CSV table of N, CA and C in Angstrom, one decimal:
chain,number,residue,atom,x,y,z
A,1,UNK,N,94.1,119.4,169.9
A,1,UNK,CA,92.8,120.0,169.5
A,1,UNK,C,92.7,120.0,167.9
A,2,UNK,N,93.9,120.7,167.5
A,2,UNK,CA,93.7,120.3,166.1
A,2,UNK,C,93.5,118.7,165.2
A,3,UNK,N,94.5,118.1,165.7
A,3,UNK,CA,93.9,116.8,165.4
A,3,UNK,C,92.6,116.2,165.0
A,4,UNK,N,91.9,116.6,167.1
A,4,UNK,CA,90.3,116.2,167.1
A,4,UNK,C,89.5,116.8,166.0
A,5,UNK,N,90.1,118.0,165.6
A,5,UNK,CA,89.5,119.0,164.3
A,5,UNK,C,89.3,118.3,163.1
A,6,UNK,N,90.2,117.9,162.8
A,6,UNK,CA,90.7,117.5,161.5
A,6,UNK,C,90.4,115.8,161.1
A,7,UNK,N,89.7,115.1,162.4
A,7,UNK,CA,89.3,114.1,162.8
A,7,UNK,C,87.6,114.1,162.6
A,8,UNK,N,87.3,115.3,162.8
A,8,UNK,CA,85.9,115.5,162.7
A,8,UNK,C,85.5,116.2,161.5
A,9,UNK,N,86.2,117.0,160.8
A,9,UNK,CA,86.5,117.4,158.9
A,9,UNK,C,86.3,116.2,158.3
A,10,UNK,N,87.2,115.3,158.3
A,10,UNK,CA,87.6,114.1,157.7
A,10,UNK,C,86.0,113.1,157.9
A,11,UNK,N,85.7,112.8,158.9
A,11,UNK,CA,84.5,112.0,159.2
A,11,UNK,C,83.6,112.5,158.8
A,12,UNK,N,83.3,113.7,158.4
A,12,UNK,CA,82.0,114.4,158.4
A,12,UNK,C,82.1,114.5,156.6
A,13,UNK,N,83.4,114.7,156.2
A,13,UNK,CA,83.4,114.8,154.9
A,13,UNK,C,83.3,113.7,154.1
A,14,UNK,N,83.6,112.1,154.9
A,14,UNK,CA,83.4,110.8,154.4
A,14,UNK,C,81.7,110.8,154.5
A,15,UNK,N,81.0,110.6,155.6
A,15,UNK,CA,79.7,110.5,156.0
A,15,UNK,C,79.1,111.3,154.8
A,16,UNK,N,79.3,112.6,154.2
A,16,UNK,CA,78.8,113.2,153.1
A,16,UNK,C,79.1,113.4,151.9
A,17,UNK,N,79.8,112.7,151.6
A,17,UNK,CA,80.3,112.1,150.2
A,17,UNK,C,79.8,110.6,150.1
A,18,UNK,N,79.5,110.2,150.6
A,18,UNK,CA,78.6,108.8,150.7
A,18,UNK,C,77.4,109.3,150.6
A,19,UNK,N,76.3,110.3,151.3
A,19,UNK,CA,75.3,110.7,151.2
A,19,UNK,C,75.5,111.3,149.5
A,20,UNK,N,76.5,111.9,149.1
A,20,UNK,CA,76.2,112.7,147.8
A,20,UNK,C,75.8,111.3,146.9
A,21,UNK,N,76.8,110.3,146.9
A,21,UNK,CA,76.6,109.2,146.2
A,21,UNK,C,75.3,108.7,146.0
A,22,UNK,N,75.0,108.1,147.5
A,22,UNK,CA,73.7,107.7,147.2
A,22,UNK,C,72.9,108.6,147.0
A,23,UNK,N,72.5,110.0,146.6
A,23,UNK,CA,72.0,110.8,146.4
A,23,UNK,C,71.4,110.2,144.7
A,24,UNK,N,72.5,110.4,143.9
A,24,UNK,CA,73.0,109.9,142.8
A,24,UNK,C,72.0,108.3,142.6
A,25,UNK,N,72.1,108.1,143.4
A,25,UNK,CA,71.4,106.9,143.1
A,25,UNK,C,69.5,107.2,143.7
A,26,UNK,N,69.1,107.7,143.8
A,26,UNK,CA,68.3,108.1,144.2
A,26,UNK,C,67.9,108.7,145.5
A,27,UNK,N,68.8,107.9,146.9
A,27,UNK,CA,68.5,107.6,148.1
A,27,UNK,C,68.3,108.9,148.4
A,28,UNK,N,67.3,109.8,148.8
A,28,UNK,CA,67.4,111.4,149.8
A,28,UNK,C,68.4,111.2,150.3
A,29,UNK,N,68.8,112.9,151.0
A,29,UNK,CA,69.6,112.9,152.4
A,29,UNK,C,68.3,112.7,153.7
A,30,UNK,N,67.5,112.3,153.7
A,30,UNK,CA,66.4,112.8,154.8
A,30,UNK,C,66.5,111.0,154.9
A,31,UNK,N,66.6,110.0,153.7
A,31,UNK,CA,66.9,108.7,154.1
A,31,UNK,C,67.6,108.2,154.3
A,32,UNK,N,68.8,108.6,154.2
A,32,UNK,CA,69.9,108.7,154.2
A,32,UNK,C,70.2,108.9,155.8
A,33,UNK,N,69.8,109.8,156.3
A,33,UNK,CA,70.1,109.8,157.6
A,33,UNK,C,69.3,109.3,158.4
A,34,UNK,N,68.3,109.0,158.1
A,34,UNK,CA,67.0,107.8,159.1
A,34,UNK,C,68.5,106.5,159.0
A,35,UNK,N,68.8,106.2,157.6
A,35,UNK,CA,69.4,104.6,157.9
A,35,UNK,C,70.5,104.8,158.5
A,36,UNK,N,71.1,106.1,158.4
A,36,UNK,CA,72.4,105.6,159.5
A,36,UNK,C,72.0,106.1,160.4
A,37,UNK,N,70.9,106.4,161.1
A,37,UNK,CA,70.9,106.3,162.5
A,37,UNK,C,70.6,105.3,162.7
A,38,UNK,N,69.6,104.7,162.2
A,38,UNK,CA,69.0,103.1,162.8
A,38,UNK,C,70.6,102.2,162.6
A,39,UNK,N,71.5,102.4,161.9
A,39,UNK,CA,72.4,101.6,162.1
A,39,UNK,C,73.5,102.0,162.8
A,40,UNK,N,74.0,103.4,163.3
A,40,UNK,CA,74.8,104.0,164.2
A,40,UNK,C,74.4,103.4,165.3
A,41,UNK,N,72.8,103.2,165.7
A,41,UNK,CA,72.0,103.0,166.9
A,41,UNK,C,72.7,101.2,166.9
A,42,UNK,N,73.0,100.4,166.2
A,42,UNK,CA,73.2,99.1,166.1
A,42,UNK,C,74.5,99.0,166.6
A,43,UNK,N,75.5,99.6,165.7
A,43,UNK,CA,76.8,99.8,165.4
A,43,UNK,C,77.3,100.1,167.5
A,44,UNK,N,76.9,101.3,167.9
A,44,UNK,CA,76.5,101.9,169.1
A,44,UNK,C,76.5,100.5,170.2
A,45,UNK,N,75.1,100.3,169.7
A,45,UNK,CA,75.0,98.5,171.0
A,45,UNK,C,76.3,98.2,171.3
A,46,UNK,N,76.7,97.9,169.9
A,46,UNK,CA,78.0,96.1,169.8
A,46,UNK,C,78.9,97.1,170.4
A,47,UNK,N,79.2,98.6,170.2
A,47,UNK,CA,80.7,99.2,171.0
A,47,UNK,C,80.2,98.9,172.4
A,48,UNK,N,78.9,99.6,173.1
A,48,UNK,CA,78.7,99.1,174.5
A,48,UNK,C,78.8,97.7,175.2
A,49,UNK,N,78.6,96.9,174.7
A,49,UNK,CA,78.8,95.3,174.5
A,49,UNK,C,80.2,94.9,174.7
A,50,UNK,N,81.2,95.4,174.1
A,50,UNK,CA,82.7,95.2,174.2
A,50,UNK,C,83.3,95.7,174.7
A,51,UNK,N,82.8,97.6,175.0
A,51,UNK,CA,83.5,98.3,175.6
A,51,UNK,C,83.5,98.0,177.6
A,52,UNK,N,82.3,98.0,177.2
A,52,UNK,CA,81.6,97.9,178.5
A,52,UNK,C,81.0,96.9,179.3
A,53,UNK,N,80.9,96.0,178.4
A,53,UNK,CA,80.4,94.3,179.6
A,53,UNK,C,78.9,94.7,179.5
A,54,UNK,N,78.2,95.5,179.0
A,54,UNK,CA,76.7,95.6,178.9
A,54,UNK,C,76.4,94.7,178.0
A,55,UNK,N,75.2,94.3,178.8
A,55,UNK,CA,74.0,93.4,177.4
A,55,UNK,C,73.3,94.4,176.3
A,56,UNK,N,73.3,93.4,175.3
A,56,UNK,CA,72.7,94.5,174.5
A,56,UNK,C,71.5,94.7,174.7
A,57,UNK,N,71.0,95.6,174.1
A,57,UNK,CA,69.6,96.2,174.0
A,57,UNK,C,68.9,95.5,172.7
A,58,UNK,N,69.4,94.9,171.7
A,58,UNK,CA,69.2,94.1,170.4
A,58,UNK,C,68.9,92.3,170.5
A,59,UNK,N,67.9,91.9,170.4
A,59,UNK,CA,68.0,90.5,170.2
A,59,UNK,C,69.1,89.8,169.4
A,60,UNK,N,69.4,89.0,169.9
A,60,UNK,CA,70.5,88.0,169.6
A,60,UNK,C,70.2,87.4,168.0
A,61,UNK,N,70.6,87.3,167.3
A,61,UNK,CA,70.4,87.6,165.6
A,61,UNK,C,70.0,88.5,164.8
A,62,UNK,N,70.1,89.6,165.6
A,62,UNK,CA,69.4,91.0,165.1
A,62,UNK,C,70.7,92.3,165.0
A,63,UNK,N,71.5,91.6,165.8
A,63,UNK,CA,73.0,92.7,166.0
A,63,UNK,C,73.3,92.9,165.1
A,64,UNK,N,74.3,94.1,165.1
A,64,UNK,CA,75.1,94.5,164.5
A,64,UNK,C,76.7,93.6,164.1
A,65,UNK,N,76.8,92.5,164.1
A,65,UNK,CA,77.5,91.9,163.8
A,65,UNK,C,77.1,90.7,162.9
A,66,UNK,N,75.8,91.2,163.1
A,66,UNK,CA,75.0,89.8,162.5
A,66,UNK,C,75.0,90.4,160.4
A,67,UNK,N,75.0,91.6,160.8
A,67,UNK,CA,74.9,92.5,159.9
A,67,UNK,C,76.4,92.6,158.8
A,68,UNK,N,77.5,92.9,159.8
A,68,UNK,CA,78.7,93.4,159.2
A,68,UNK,C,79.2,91.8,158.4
A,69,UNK,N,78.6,90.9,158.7
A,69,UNK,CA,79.6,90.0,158.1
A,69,UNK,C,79.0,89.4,156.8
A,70,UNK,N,77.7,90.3,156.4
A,70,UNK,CA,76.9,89.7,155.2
A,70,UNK,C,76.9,90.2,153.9
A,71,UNK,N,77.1,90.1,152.9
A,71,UNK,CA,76.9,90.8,151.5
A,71,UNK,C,76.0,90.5,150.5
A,72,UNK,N,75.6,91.2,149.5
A,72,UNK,CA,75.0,91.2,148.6
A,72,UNK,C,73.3,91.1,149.3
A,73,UNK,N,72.5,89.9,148.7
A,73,UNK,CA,70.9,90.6,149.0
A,73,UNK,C,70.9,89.7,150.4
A,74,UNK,N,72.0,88.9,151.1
A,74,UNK,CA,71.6,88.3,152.4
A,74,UNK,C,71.9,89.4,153.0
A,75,UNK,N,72.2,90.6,152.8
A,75,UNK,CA,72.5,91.8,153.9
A,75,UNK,C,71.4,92.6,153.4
A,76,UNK,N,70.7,93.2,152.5
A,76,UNK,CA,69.6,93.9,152.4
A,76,UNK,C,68.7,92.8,153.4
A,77,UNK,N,68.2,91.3,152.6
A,77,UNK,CA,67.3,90.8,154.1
A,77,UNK,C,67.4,90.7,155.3
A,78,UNK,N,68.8,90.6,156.0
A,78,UNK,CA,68.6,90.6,157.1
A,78,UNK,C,69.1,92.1,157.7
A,79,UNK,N,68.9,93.3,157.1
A,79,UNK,CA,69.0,94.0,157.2
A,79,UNK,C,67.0,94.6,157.2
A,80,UNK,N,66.8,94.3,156.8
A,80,UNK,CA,64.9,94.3,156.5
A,80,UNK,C,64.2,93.6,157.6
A,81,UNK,N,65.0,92.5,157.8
A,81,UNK,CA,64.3,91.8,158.7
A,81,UNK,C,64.8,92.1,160.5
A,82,UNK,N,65.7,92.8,160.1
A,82,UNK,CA,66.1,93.0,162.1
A,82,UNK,C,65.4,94.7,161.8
A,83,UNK,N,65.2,95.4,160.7
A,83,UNK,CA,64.3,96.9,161.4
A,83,UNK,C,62.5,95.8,161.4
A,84,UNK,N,62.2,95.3,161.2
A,84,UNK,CA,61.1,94.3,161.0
A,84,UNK,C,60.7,94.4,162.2
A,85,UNK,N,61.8,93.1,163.0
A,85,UNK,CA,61.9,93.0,164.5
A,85,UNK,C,61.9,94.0,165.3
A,86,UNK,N,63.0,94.6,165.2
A,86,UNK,CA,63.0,96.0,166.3
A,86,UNK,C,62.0,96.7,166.6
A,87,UNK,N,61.0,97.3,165.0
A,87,UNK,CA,59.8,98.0,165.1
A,87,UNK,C,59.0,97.2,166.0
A,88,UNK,N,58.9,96.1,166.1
A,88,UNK,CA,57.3,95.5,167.0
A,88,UNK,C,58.1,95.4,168.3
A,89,UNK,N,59.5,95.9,169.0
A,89,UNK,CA,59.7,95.3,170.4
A,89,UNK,C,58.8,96.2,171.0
A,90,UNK,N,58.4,96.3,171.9
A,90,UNK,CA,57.2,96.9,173.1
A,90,UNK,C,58.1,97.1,174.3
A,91,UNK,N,59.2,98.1,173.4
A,91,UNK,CA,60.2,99.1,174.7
A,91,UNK,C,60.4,100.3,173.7
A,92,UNK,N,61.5,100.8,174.5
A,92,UNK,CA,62.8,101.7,173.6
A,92,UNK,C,63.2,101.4,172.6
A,93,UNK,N,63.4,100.1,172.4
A,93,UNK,CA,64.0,99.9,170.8
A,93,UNK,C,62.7,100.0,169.7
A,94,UNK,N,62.0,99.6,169.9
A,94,UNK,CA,60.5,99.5,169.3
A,94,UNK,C,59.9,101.4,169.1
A,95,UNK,N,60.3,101.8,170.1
A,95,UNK,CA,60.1,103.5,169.6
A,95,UNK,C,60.8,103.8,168.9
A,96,UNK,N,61.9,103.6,169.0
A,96,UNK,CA,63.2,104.2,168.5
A,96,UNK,C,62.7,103.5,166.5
A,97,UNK,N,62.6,102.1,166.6
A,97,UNK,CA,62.3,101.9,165.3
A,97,UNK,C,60.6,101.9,164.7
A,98,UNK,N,60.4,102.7,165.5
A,98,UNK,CA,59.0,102.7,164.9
A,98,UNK,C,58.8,102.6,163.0
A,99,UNK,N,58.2,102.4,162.5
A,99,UNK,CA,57.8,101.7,161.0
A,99,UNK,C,59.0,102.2,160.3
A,100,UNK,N,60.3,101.3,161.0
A,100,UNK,CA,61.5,101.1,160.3
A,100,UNK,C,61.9,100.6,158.6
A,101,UNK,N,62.0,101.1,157.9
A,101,UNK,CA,62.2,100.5,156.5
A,101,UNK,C,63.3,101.0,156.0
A,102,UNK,N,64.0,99.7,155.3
A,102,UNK,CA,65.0,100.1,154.4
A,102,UNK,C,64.5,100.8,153.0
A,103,UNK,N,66.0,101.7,152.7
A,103,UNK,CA,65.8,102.7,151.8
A,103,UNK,C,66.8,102.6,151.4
A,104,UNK,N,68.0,102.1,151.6
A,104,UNK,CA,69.2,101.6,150.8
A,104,UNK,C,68.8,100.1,150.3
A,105,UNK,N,68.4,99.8,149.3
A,105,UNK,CA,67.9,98.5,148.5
A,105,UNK,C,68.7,97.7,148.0
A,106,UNK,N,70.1,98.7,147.8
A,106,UNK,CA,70.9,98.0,146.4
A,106,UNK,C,72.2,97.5,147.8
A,107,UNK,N,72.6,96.6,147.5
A,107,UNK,CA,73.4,95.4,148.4
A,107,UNK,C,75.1,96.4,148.2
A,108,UNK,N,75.5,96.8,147.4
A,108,UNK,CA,76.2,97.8,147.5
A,108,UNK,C,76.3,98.5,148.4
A,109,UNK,N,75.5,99.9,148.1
A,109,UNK,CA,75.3,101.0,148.4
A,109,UNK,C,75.1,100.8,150.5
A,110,UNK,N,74.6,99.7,150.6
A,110,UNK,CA,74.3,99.3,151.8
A,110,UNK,C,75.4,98.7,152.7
A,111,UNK,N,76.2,98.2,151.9
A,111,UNK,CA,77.8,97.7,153.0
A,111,UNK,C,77.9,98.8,152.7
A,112,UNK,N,78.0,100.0,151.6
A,112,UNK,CA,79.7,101.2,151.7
A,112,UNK,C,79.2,102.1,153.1
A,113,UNK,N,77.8,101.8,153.6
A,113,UNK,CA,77.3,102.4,154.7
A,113,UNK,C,77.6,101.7,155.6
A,114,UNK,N,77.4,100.6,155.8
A,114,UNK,CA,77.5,99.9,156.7
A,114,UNK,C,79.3,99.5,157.3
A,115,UNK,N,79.8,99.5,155.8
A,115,UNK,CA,81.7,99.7,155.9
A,115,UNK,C,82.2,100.5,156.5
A,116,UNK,N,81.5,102.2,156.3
A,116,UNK,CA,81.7,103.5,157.0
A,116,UNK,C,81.7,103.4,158.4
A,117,UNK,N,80.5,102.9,158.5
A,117,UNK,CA,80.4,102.8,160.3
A,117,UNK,C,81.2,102.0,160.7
A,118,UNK,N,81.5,101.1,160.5
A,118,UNK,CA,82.3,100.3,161.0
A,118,UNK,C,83.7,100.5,161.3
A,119,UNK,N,84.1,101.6,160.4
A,119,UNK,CA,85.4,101.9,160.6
A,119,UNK,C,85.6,102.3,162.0
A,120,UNK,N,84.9,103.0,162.6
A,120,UNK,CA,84.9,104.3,163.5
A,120,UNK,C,84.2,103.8,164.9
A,121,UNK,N,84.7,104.3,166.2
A,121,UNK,CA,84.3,104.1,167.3
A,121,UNK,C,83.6,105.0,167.8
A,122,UNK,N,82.4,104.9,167.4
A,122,UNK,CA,81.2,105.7,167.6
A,122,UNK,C,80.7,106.3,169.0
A,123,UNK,N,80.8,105.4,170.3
A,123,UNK,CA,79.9,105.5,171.4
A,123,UNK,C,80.6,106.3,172.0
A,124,UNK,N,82.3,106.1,171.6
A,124,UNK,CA,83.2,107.1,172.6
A,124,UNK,C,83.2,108.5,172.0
A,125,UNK,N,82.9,108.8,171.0
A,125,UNK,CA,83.6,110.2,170.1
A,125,UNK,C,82.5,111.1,170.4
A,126,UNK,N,83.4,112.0,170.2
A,126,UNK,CA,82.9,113.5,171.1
A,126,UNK,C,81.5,113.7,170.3
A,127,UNK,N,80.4,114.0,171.0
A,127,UNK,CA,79.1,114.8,170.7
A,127,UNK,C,79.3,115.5,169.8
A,128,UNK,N,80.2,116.2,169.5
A,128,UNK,CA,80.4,117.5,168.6
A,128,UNK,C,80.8,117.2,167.7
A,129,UNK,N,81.3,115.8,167.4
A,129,UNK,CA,81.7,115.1,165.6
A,129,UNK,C,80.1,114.5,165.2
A,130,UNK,N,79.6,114.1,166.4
A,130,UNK,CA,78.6,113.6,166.0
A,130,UNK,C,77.1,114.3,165.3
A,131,UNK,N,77.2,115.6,166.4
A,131,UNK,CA,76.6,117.1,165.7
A,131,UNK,C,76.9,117.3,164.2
A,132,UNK,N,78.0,117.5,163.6
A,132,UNK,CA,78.5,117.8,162.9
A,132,UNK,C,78.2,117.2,161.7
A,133,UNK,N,77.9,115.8,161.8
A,133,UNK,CA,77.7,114.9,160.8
A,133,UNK,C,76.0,115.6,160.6
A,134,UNK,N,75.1,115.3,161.5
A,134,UNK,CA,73.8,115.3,161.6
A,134,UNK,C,73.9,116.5,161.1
């Protein structure tokens, strides 16, 4: 139990020391937390996908893998361009991104987010780390 504790300190204190940063650079925490959800929500698919033998819910060039392997301004665009897509799907993903926009601009600031999530296996970890963060 303590572990899980100290698992959820540590995660929650990474997730907002990145928020302080980009703060610093202008980014709100209120945008701050729109982009990592829209990219938790991404991040999320690709664990279901491998964990689980599920199809994604994401068009195929729009994943989250399509994402992690890009740097500098080809990851801000195709990071622009898959909330682009997602907002016009005519389901769940399409609500979920309703008039999706990036707010992390700078090609930086956008992997150390995108690096964060990545570390961490999201879809399995307890509700309560995930509260915590939010």
């Amino acid at each position: 139990m303590a572990t899980n504790n100290a698992t959820e300190q540590s995660l929650t204190k990474k997730v907002w020391n990145l928020a302080t940063t980009l703060a610093g650079q202008g980014i709100g925490f209120t945008d701050y937390i729109t982009q990592l959800t829209y990219l938790l929500f991404l991040k999320m698919d690709a664990e279901n996908v491998e964990m689980f033998g599920e199809e994604s819910a994401i068009p195929t060039g729009y994943q989250w893998n399509d994402l992690i392997s890009l740097d500098g301004l080809e990851l801000v665009k195709q990071y622009e361009k898959t909330l682009k897509l997602l907002s016009e799907q005519d389901n769940l993903i399409g609500t979920i991104y309703t008039k999706a926009q990036n707010k992390i601009d700078k090609p930086v600031y956008l992997k150390k987010v995108i690096t964060m999530i990545n570390e961490e296996q999201w879809l399995i970890m307890d509700g309560d780390v995930k509260g915590a963060i939010y």
